């Protein structure tokens, strides 16, 4: 059956990769992308699908019931909810918008999706809700939630709201908690694209603290395949961890990147630590493997090589992201092009 899928936050990193995955994998599906276009939303991420007649962009805020309702109008079958403030450092500087978007926005969307009869709601959560783990610990889906940053706390709140909609209203919510994604189109404020773009420009690489914090990295296309499995075969009310199960330290990761980049003379600089910096994330993703037959296909070495290659060959995207010029894309290209395109 051909689905109509509402993707929120589709102009961001994972959302744009997921929309491309859906349109490529299911040519009969219709995809509506509701995105506010914050600093993290970049429509150039979707330039290659812009003229696909099965794709429609709607600029809007998930916190605004009018915007959310307009996007849900005309029979949306499923929602995949990515829209969020996603950067931990920004949440430490000022958490207000995290509370608004991640908690109130998620509530607004859940409420309207339930009222309009959406038959599946995939809520994209994060492994950060489990907090920092000891060296011998691995979190499965029953692990207690102990979020440490304002970002993680806002995601945990959203995650629990989503859970409550299943338990209270039998609204078919499914939650994914994935580990650190990396790959093409990631805004260069996050570790991997920041290190690559700094290295390509010959700048120092700022490592927080002692660099021994560990993260469980997953190539974004692997997460998109997991989300596809969850969307089509996940059980309502369930939560699925999505990760590689192989945490690595930030220093080891950066050294791999430098080897792949092949540059010499780039310097690591140890800088002040992130306040409340989580030491280690480690996920048990056995449930999604057993229940839905998903496992990661892209090794860290291959994924990092593809990612470095993408940033190397997209200097214009990088330049626009760093200068903020991408923010004009909507007005300059989309509004004008849209007027001349037949839309769904
Ligand atoms: P991102 O920051 O790249 O993109 C977020 C998108 O949401 C942007 O396009 C932005 O414009 C949009 N947005 C923000 N506020 C909005 C609002 N009020 N209304 C509508 N749109 C809004 O994020 P990402 O890294 O692609 O992450 C996507 C989701 O996955 C988030 O929910 C995040 O918490 C979760 N997640 C991310 C990772 C990761 O490693 N990046 C890992 C696990 C979970
Ligand atoms: O674990 C999933 C989470 O991963 C997602 O929910 C978040 O949206 C996503 O931002 C990410 O959070 P992290 O805080 O783990 O990612 P970040 O890229 O900000 O940092 C990764 C690690 O690298 C962390 O230990 C902090 C460190 N770091 C980060 C930056 C930006 C540095 O040492 N230097 C840096 O400049």
Short mmCIF file of C-alpha atoms and ligand atoms in Angstrom, two decimals:
data_model
loop_
_atom_site.label_atom_id
_atom_site.label_comp_id
_atom_site.label_asym_id
_atom_site.label_seq_id
_atom_site.Cartn_x
_atom_site.Cartn_y
_atom_site.Cartn_z
CA UNK A 1 0.00 0.00 0.00
CA UNK A 2 1.34 3.44 -0.94
CA UNK A 3 1.67 5.61 2.16
CA UNK A 4 1.52 9.32 2.68
CA UNK A 5 4.22 10.11 5.23
CA UNK A 6 4.66 13.35 7.14
CA UNK A 7 8.33 13.85 8.03
CA UNK A 8 9.04 16.63 10.53
CA UNK A 9 12.48 18.23 10.55
CA UNK A 10 13.17 16.84 7.08
CA UNK A 11 15.50 19.69 6.11
CA UNK A 12 17.98 18.67 8.82
CA UNK A 13 20.69 16.03 8.74
CA UNK A 14 18.94 12.69 9.42
CA UNK A 15 15.53 13.85 8.15
CA UNK A 16 16.88 14.83 4.72
CA UNK A 17 18.73 11.51 4.39
CA UNK A 18 15.54 9.71 5.41
CA UNK A 19 13.35 11.55 2.88
CA UNK A 20 15.82 10.66 0.12
CA UNK A 21 15.76 7.04 1.32
CA UNK A 22 11.93 6.91 1.33
CA UNK A 23 11.49 8.47 -2.12
CA UNK A 24 14.15 6.20 -3.61
CA UNK A 25 12.89 3.01 -1.94
CA UNK A 26 9.14 3.60 -2.32
CA UNK A 27 8.46 5.50 -5.56
CA UNK A 28 4.70 5.34 -4.92
CA UNK A 29 4.87 7.07 -1.53
CA UNK A 30 4.03 10.71 -0.94
CA UNK A 31 6.25 12.63 1.48
CA UNK A 32 5.39 15.92 3.16
CA UNK A 33 8.28 17.66 4.91
CA UNK A 34 7.26 20.03 7.73
CA UNK A 35 10.24 22.09 8.82
CA UNK A 36 10.65 25.47 10.48
CA UNK A 37 14.05 26.01 8.84
CA UNK A 38 15.97 26.91 11.96
CA UNK A 39 19.74 27.35 11.62
CA UNK A 40 19.89 23.52 11.30
CA UNK A 41 17.38 23.28 8.46
CA UNK A 42 18.93 23.51 5.00
CA UNK A 43 16.76 22.91 1.95
CA UNK A 44 19.86 22.49 -0.17
CA UNK A 45 20.06 19.07 1.56
CA UNK A 46 17.06 18.08 -0.55
CA UNK A 47 17.83 19.91 -3.80
CA UNK A 48 17.97 16.57 -5.66
CA UNK A 49 14.38 15.62 -4.72
CA UNK A 50 12.88 19.10 -4.90
CA UNK A 51 11.17 18.51 -8.22
CA UNK A 52 9.91 15.01 -7.37
CA UNK A 53 6.11 15.25 -7.73
CA UNK A 54 5.70 12.94 -4.70
CA UNK A 55 7.53 15.36 -2.42
CA UNK A 56 6.19 18.56 -0.88
CA UNK A 57 7.90 20.97 1.50
CA UNK A 58 5.85 22.94 4.01
CA UNK A 59 7.58 25.62 6.03
CA UNK A 60 6.14 25.49 9.53
CA UNK A 61 6.67 25.13 13.24
CA UNK A 62 5.61 21.93 15.05
CA UNK A 63 4.81 24.09 18.10
CA UNK A 64 2.12 25.92 16.10
CA UNK A 65 -1.10 23.84 15.99
CA UNK A 66 -2.17 25.61 12.79
CA UNK A 67 1.03 24.62 10.99
CA UNK A 68 0.93 21.06 12.30
CA UNK A 69 -2.75 20.68 11.39
CA UNK A 70 -2.16 21.96 7.85
CA UNK A 71 0.60 19.40 7.37
CA UNK A 72 -1.59 16.59 8.71
CA UNK A 73 -4.55 17.55 6.56
CA UNK A 74 -5.66 15.32 3.67
CA UNK A 75 -4.99 11.91 5.12
CA UNK A 76 -1.47 11.42 6.40
CA UNK A 77 -0.95 7.71 7.13
CA UNK A 78 2.26 7.93 9.14
CA UNK A 79 4.42 10.52 10.88
CA UNK A 80 8.18 10.22 11.32
CA UNK A 81 9.10 12.89 13.83
CA UNK A 82 12.67 14.20 13.64
CA UNK A 83 12.10 17.93 14.25
CA UNK A 84 14.06 19.01 17.30
CA UNK A 85 16.80 21.19 18.62
CA UNK A 86 19.60 18.63 18.51
CA UNK A 87 22.90 20.14 19.68
CA UNK A 88 23.97 19.54 23.29
CA UNK A 89 26.30 22.58 23.49
CA UNK A 90 23.48 24.92 22.42
CA UNK A 91 21.21 23.44 25.09
CA UNK A 92 23.87 24.19 27.70
CA UNK A 93 24.06 27.81 26.54
CA UNK A 94 20.26 28.27 26.53
CA UNK A 95 17.70 25.48 26.86
CA UNK A 96 14.49 27.44 26.32
CA UNK A 97 13.97 26.57 22.67
CA UNK A 98 14.78 22.92 23.48
CA UNK A 99 11.89 22.84 25.94
CA UNK A 100 9.62 24.54 23.41
CA UNK A 101 10.42 22.48 20.34
CA UNK A 102 11.37 19.12 21.80
CA UNK A 103 8.67 18.92 24.47
CA UNK A 104 5.83 21.29 23.56
CA UNK A 105 6.31 20.74 19.83
CA UNK A 106 6.24 16.96 20.24
CA UNK A 107 3.11 17.21 22.38
CA UNK A 108 1.37 19.41 19.77
CA UNK A 109 2.20 16.97 17.03
CA UNK A 110 1.18 13.87 19.01
CA UNK A 111 -2.11 15.45 19.97
CA UNK A 112 -3.02 16.51 16.42
CA UNK A 113 -1.78 13.29 14.85
CA UNK A 114 -4.00 11.32 17.22
CA UNK A 115 -7.02 13.51 16.52
CA UNK A 116 -6.57 13.30 12.76
CA UNK A 117 -6.38 9.48 12.78
CA UNK A 118 -2.72 8.94 11.87
CA UNK A 119 -2.14 5.18 11.98
CA UNK A 120 1.56 5.15 12.89
CA UNK A 121 3.80 7.66 14.64
CA UNK A 122 7.56 7.05 14.76
CA UNK A 123 9.16 9.22 17.41
CA UNK A 124 12.90 9.67 16.84
CA UNK A 125 14.57 9.73 20.24
CA UNK A 126 18.20 9.27 21.27
CA UNK A 127 20.52 7.08 23.33
CA UNK A 128 21.35 10.20 25.39
CA UNK A 129 18.17 9.57 27.40
CA UNK A 130 20.04 6.72 29.18
CA UNK A 131 22.74 9.11 30.41
CA UNK A 132 26.38 8.24 30.91
CA UNK A 133 27.30 4.55 31.27
CA UNK A 134 30.16 2.85 33.13
CA UNK A 135 32.80 0.95 31.08
CA UNK A 136 31.09 -2.42 31.61
CA UNK A 137 27.52 -1.22 30.97
CA UNK A 138 25.40 -1.47 27.82
CA UNK A 139 21.87 -0.01 27.72
CA UNK A 140 18.98 -2.05 26.40
CA UNK A 141 15.50 -0.54 25.99
CA UNK A 142 14.60 -1.26 29.64
CA UNK A 143 17.62 0.69 30.95
CA UNK A 144 16.54 3.51 33.33
CA UNK A 145 16.39 6.97 31.81
CA UNK A 146 18.94 9.37 33.33
CA UNK A 147 19.39 12.28 30.93
CA UNK A 148 22.16 14.68 31.92
CA UNK A 149 22.13 17.65 29.52
CA UNK A 150 19.15 19.97 28.98
CA UNK A 151 18.99 18.57 25.43
CA UNK A 152 18.85 14.98 26.68
CA UNK A 153 16.28 15.90 29.35
CA UNK A 154 14.03 17.54 26.76
CA UNK A 155 14.30 14.45 24.53
CA UNK A 156 13.53 12.15 27.48
CA UNK A 157 10.44 14.21 28.27
CA UNK A 158 9.30 13.96 24.65
CA UNK A 159 10.05 10.23 24.63
CA UNK A 160 7.87 9.73 27.74
CA UNK A 161 5.05 11.83 26.32
CA UNK A 162 5.11 9.67 23.21
CA UNK A 163 5.03 6.55 25.39
CA UNK A 164 2.07 7.92 27.35
CA UNK A 165 0.04 8.38 24.15
CA UNK A 166 0.29 4.64 23.51
CA UNK A 167 -0.58 3.66 27.06
CA UNK A 168 -3.40 6.17 27.50
CA UNK A 169 -5.00 6.40 24.05
CA UNK A 170 -3.62 3.31 22.27
CA UNK A 171 -2.22 5.81 19.77
CA UNK A 172 0.27 3.71 17.73
CA UNK A 173 3.54 5.33 18.70
CA UNK A 174 6.88 3.60 18.15
CA UNK A 175 10.08 5.06 19.60
CA UNK A 176 13.62 4.70 18.27
CA UNK A 177 16.65 5.59 20.37
CA UNK A 178 19.65 5.82 18.13
CA UNK A 179 23.28 6.51 18.87
CA UNK A 180 25.44 9.22 17.26
CA UNK A 181 24.72 9.48 13.54
CA UNK A 182 27.31 10.74 11.04
CA UNK A 183 27.45 11.11 7.26
CA UNK A 184 26.70 13.59 4.46
CA UNK A 185 24.71 16.78 5.16
CA UNK A 186 25.46 16.98 8.89
CA UNK A 187 25.74 20.57 10.09
CA UNK A 188 29.41 21.28 10.92
CA UNK A 189 28.80 21.97 14.61
CA UNK A 190 28.76 18.25 15.49
CA UNK A 191 32.01 16.39 16.18
CA UNK A 192 32.69 14.60 12.88
CA UNK A 193 31.80 17.33 10.35
CA UNK A 194 33.42 19.94 12.61
CA UNK A 195 36.69 17.99 12.69
CA UNK A 196 36.61 17.34 8.92
CA UNK A 197 35.91 20.97 7.99
CA UNK A 198 38.51 22.26 10.45
CA UNK A 199 41.10 19.82 9.11
CA UNK A 200 40.32 20.71 5.47
CA UNK A 201 40.85 24.39 6.31
CA UNK A 202 44.04 23.69 8.29
CA UNK A 203 42.51 24.77 11.60
CA UNK A 204 43.17 23.17 14.98
CA UNK A 205 40.84 20.39 16.12
CA UNK A 206 39.21 21.30 19.47
CA UNK A 207 38.91 18.22 21.70
CA UNK A 208 36.86 18.61 24.87
CA UNK A 209 38.48 17.44 28.11
CA UNK A 210 40.84 14.47 27.76
CA UNK A 211 39.18 13.18 24.57
CA UNK A 212 38.43 9.80 26.16
CA UNK A 213 34.62 10.16 26.11
CA UNK A 214 33.10 7.33 24.11
CA UNK A 215 30.29 7.38 21.58
CA UNK A 216 28.62 4.61 19.56
CA UNK A 217 28.69 5.84 15.93
CA UNK A 218 26.23 4.85 13.24
CA UNK A 219 26.31 5.82 9.57
CA UNK A 220 23.16 7.83 8.80
CA UNK A 221 22.02 5.53 5.99
CA UNK A 222 22.04 2.58 8.41
CA UNK A 223 19.78 4.56 10.74
CA UNK A 224 17.48 5.39 7.81
CA UNK A 225 17.16 1.68 7.03
CA UNK A 226 16.36 1.00 10.68
CA UNK A 227 13.71 3.73 10.67
CA UNK A 228 12.27 2.21 7.49
CA UNK A 229 12.01 -1.19 9.25
CA UNK A 230 10.42 0.41 12.30
CA UNK A 231 7.96 2.42 10.20
CA UNK A 232 6.80 -0.64 8.29
CA UNK A 233 7.16 -3.50 10.75
CA UNK A 234 7.72 -2.05 14.23
CA UNK A 235 5.18 -2.90 16.91
CA UNK A 236 3.12 -0.01 18.28
CA UNK A 237 4.08 0.81 21.87
CA UNK A 238 7.59 -0.60 21.45
CA UNK A 239 10.97 1.12 21.70
CA UNK A 240 13.95 0.10 19.57
CA UNK A 241 17.59 1.00 20.18
CA UNK A 242 19.58 1.60 17.00
CA UNK A 243 23.37 1.59 17.20
CA UNK A 244 26.57 -0.13 16.22
CA UNK A 245 27.29 -1.56 19.69
CA UNK A 246 30.95 -0.55 19.30
CA UNK A 247 31.73 2.63 21.24
CA UNK A 248 34.99 4.41 20.43
CA UNK A 249 36.75 7.28 22.15
CA UNK A 250 36.69 10.72 20.58
CA UNK A 251 40.49 10.69 20.26
CA UNK A 252 40.51 7.32 18.48
CA UNK A 253 37.79 8.57 16.14
CA UNK A 254 39.66 11.79 15.35
CA UNK A 255 42.86 9.86 14.67
CA UNK A 256 40.95 7.64 12.20
CA UNK A 257 39.60 10.76 10.51
CA UNK A 258 43.07 12.30 10.25
CA UNK A 259 44.43 9.10 8.72
CA UNK A 260 41.61 9.07 6.13
CA UNK A 261 42.09 12.78 5.43
CA UNK A 262 45.76 12.05 4.83
CA UNK A 263 46.78 15.55 5.88
CA UNK A 264 49.83 16.23 7.93
CA UNK A 265 50.35 19.09 10.28
CA UNK A 266 46.76 19.34 11.55
CA UNK A 267 46.91 19.79 15.31
CA UNK A 268 44.64 18.49 18.02
CA UNK A 269 44.00 21.11 20.69
CA UNK A 270 42.64 20.05 24.09
CA UNK A 271 40.08 22.66 25.17
CA UNK A 272 37.85 23.18 28.21
CA UNK A 273 35.46 20.30 28.78
CA UNK A 274 31.72 20.49 28.08
CA UNK A 275 29.89 21.04 31.42
CA UNK A 276 28.30 17.77 32.58
CA UNK A 277 29.95 15.95 29.64
CA UNK A 278 28.63 12.37 29.42
CA UNK A 279 31.56 9.96 29.56
CA UNK A 280 30.21 7.03 27.65
CA UNK A 281 27.22 5.89 25.59
CA UNK A 282 26.85 2.22 24.67
CA UNK A 283 23.76 0.62 23.19
CA UNK A 284 22.43 -2.90 23.03
CA UNK A 285 20.67 -2.94 19.63
CA UNK A 286 19.83 -6.65 19.81
CA UNK A 287 16.06 -6.11 19.89
CA UNK A 288 15.82 -4.37 16.50
CA UNK A 289 18.07 -7.09 15.04
CA UNK A 290 15.96 -9.95 16.42
CA UNK A 291 12.51 -8.40 15.89
CA UNK A 292 13.00 -6.52 12.62
CA UNK A 293 16.07 -8.10 11.07
CA UNK A 294 18.09 -4.87 11.06
CA UNK A 295 21.80 -4.58 11.57
CA UNK A 296 24.29 -1.91 10.51
CA UNK A 297 25.85 -2.51 7.09
CA UNK A 298 28.45 0.27 6.96
CA UNK A 299 31.59 -0.19 9.05
CA UNK A 300 33.03 2.84 10.83
CA UNK A 301 36.05 2.86 8.50
CA UNK A 302 33.88 2.79 5.35
CA UNK A 303 31.39 5.31 6.74
CA UNK A 304 34.11 7.76 7.75
CA UNK A 305 35.78 7.40 4.35
CA UNK A 306 32.48 8.16 2.57
CA UNK A 307 31.81 11.08 4.89
CA UNK A 308 35.26 12.65 4.39
CA UNK A 309 34.83 12.21 0.63
CA UNK A 310 31.43 13.93 0.71
CA UNK A 311 32.72 16.97 2.61
CA UNK A 312 35.79 17.16 0.37
CA UNK A 313 33.64 17.16 -2.78
CA UNK A 314 30.99 19.61 -1.50
CA UNK A 315 32.99 22.74 -0.66
CA UNK A 316 30.06 24.96 -1.66
CA UNK A 317 27.68 23.24 0.79
CA UNK A 318 30.31 23.58 3.53
CA UNK A 319 30.99 27.23 2.72
CA UNK A 320 27.28 28.07 2.69
CA UNK A 321 26.77 26.23 5.98
CA UNK A 322 29.65 28.06 7.63
CA UNK A 323 28.67 31.47 6.27
CA UNK A 324 24.94 31.01 6.89
CA UNK A 325 24.22 31.64 3.22
CA UNK A 326 22.15 28.44 2.96
CA UNK A 327 19.48 30.25 4.91
CA UNK A 328 18.57 32.24 1.77
CA UNK A 329 17.88 29.03 -0.15
CA UNK A 330 14.20 28.97 0.70
CA UNK A 331 13.52 32.46 -0.61
CA UNK A 332 15.99 32.42 -3.48
CA UNK A 333 15.20 29.06 -5.00
CA UNK A 334 12.34 27.26 -3.40
CA UNK A 335 9.56 29.84 -3.37
CA UNK A 336 10.22 30.77 -7.00
CA UNK A 337 10.65 27.24 -8.26
CA UNK A 338 7.63 26.06 -6.35
CA UNK A 339 5.40 28.53 -8.10
CA UNK A 340 6.24 26.97 -11.43
CA UNK A 341 5.94 23.33 -10.36
CA UNK A 342 2.81 21.25 -10.19
CA UNK A 343 2.62 20.11 -6.60
CA UNK A 344 0.82 17.31 -4.79
P1 LIG B 1 19.21 18.58 12.93
O1 LIG B 1 19.50 19.58 13.99
O2 LIG B 1 20.18 18.39 11.82
O3 LIG B 1 17.81 18.92 12.24
C1 LIG B 1 16.68 19.30 12.97
C2 LIG B 1 15.64 19.79 11.98
O4 LIG B 1 14.46 20.14 12.70
C3 LIG B 1 16.07 21.04 11.22
O5 LIG B 1 15.76 20.91 9.84
C4 LIG B 1 15.24 22.15 11.85
O6 LIG B 1 14.96 23.23 10.97
C5 LIG B 1 13.98 21.39 12.24
N1 LIG B 1 13.26 22.04 13.35
C6 LIG B 1 13.76 22.52 14.52
N2 LIG B 1 12.80 23.08 15.26
C7 LIG B 1 11.64 22.94 14.55
C8 LIG B 1 10.29 23.29 14.80
N3 LIG B 1 9.93 23.93 15.93
N4 LIG B 1 9.35 22.99 13.88
C9 LIG B 1 9.69 22.35 12.72
N5 LIG B 1 10.97 22.02 12.43
C10 LIG B 1 11.93 22.29 13.34
O7 LIG B 1 18.94 17.22 13.70
P2 LIG B 1 19.39 15.74 13.34
O8 LIG B 1 20.78 15.53 13.80
O9 LIG B 1 19.00 15.45 11.95
O10 LIG B 1 18.44 14.94 14.35
C11 LIG B 1 17.10 14.63 13.98
C12 LIG B 1 16.41 13.96 15.14
O11 LIG B 1 17.13 12.79 15.52
C13 LIG B 1 16.32 14.82 16.41
O12 LIG B 1 15.09 14.57 17.01
C14 LIG B 1 17.46 14.30 17.28
O13 LIG B 1 17.17 14.49 18.65
C15 LIG B 1 17.46 12.84 16.91
N6 LIG B 1 18.76 12.16 17.03
C16 LIG B 1 19.86 12.66 16.44
C17 LIG B 1 21.06 11.96 16.52
C18 LIG B 1 22.30 12.49 15.86
O14 LIG B 1 23.37 11.90 16.09
N7 LIG B 1 22.25 13.52 15.04
C19 LIG B 1 21.11 10.76 17.23
C20 LIG B 1 19.96 10.28 17.85
C21 LIG B 1 18.78 10.97 17.73
O1 LIG B 2 24.04 10.11 21.13
C1 LIG B 2 23.11 10.68 20.25
C2 LIG B 2 23.32 12.17 20.24
O2 LIG B 2 24.55 12.40 19.57
C3 LIG B 2 22.19 12.93 19.56
O3 LIG B 2 21.01 12.75 20.30
C4 LIG B 2 22.53 14.42 19.45
O4 LIG B 2 21.52 15.09 18.70
C5 LIG B 2 23.85 14.57 18.75
O5 LIG B 2 24.23 15.93 18.74
C6 LIG B 2 24.94 13.74 19.44
O6 LIG B 2 25.28 14.29 20.74
P1 LIG B 2 26.80 14.35 21.24
O7 LIG B 2 26.92 15.36 22.30
O8 LIG B 2 27.30 12.98 21.53
O9 LIG B 2 27.49 14.82 19.87
P2 LIG B 2 28.58 15.94 19.51
O10 LIG B 2 28.89 15.76 18.07
O11 LIG B 2 28.20 17.28 19.99
O12 LIG B 2 29.83 15.46 20.37
C7 LIG B 2 30.37 14.14 20.24
C8 LIG B 2 31.51 14.00 21.23
O13 LIG B 2 32.59 14.85 20.79
C9 LIG B 2 31.19 14.44 22.64
O14 LIG B 2 31.90 13.62 23.55
C10 LIG B 2 31.72 15.87 22.71
C11 LIG B 2 32.94 15.82 21.80
N1 LIG B 2 33.28 17.08 21.07
C12 LIG B 2 32.29 17.69 20.37
C13 LIG B 2 32.55 18.85 19.68
C14 LIG B 2 31.46 19.55 18.89
C15 LIG B 2 34.57 17.56 21.11
O15 LIG B 2 35.47 16.98 21.75
N2 LIG B 2 34.84 18.71 20.40
C16 LIG B 2 33.89 19.39 19.70
O16 LIG B 2 34.20 20.45 19.09
#
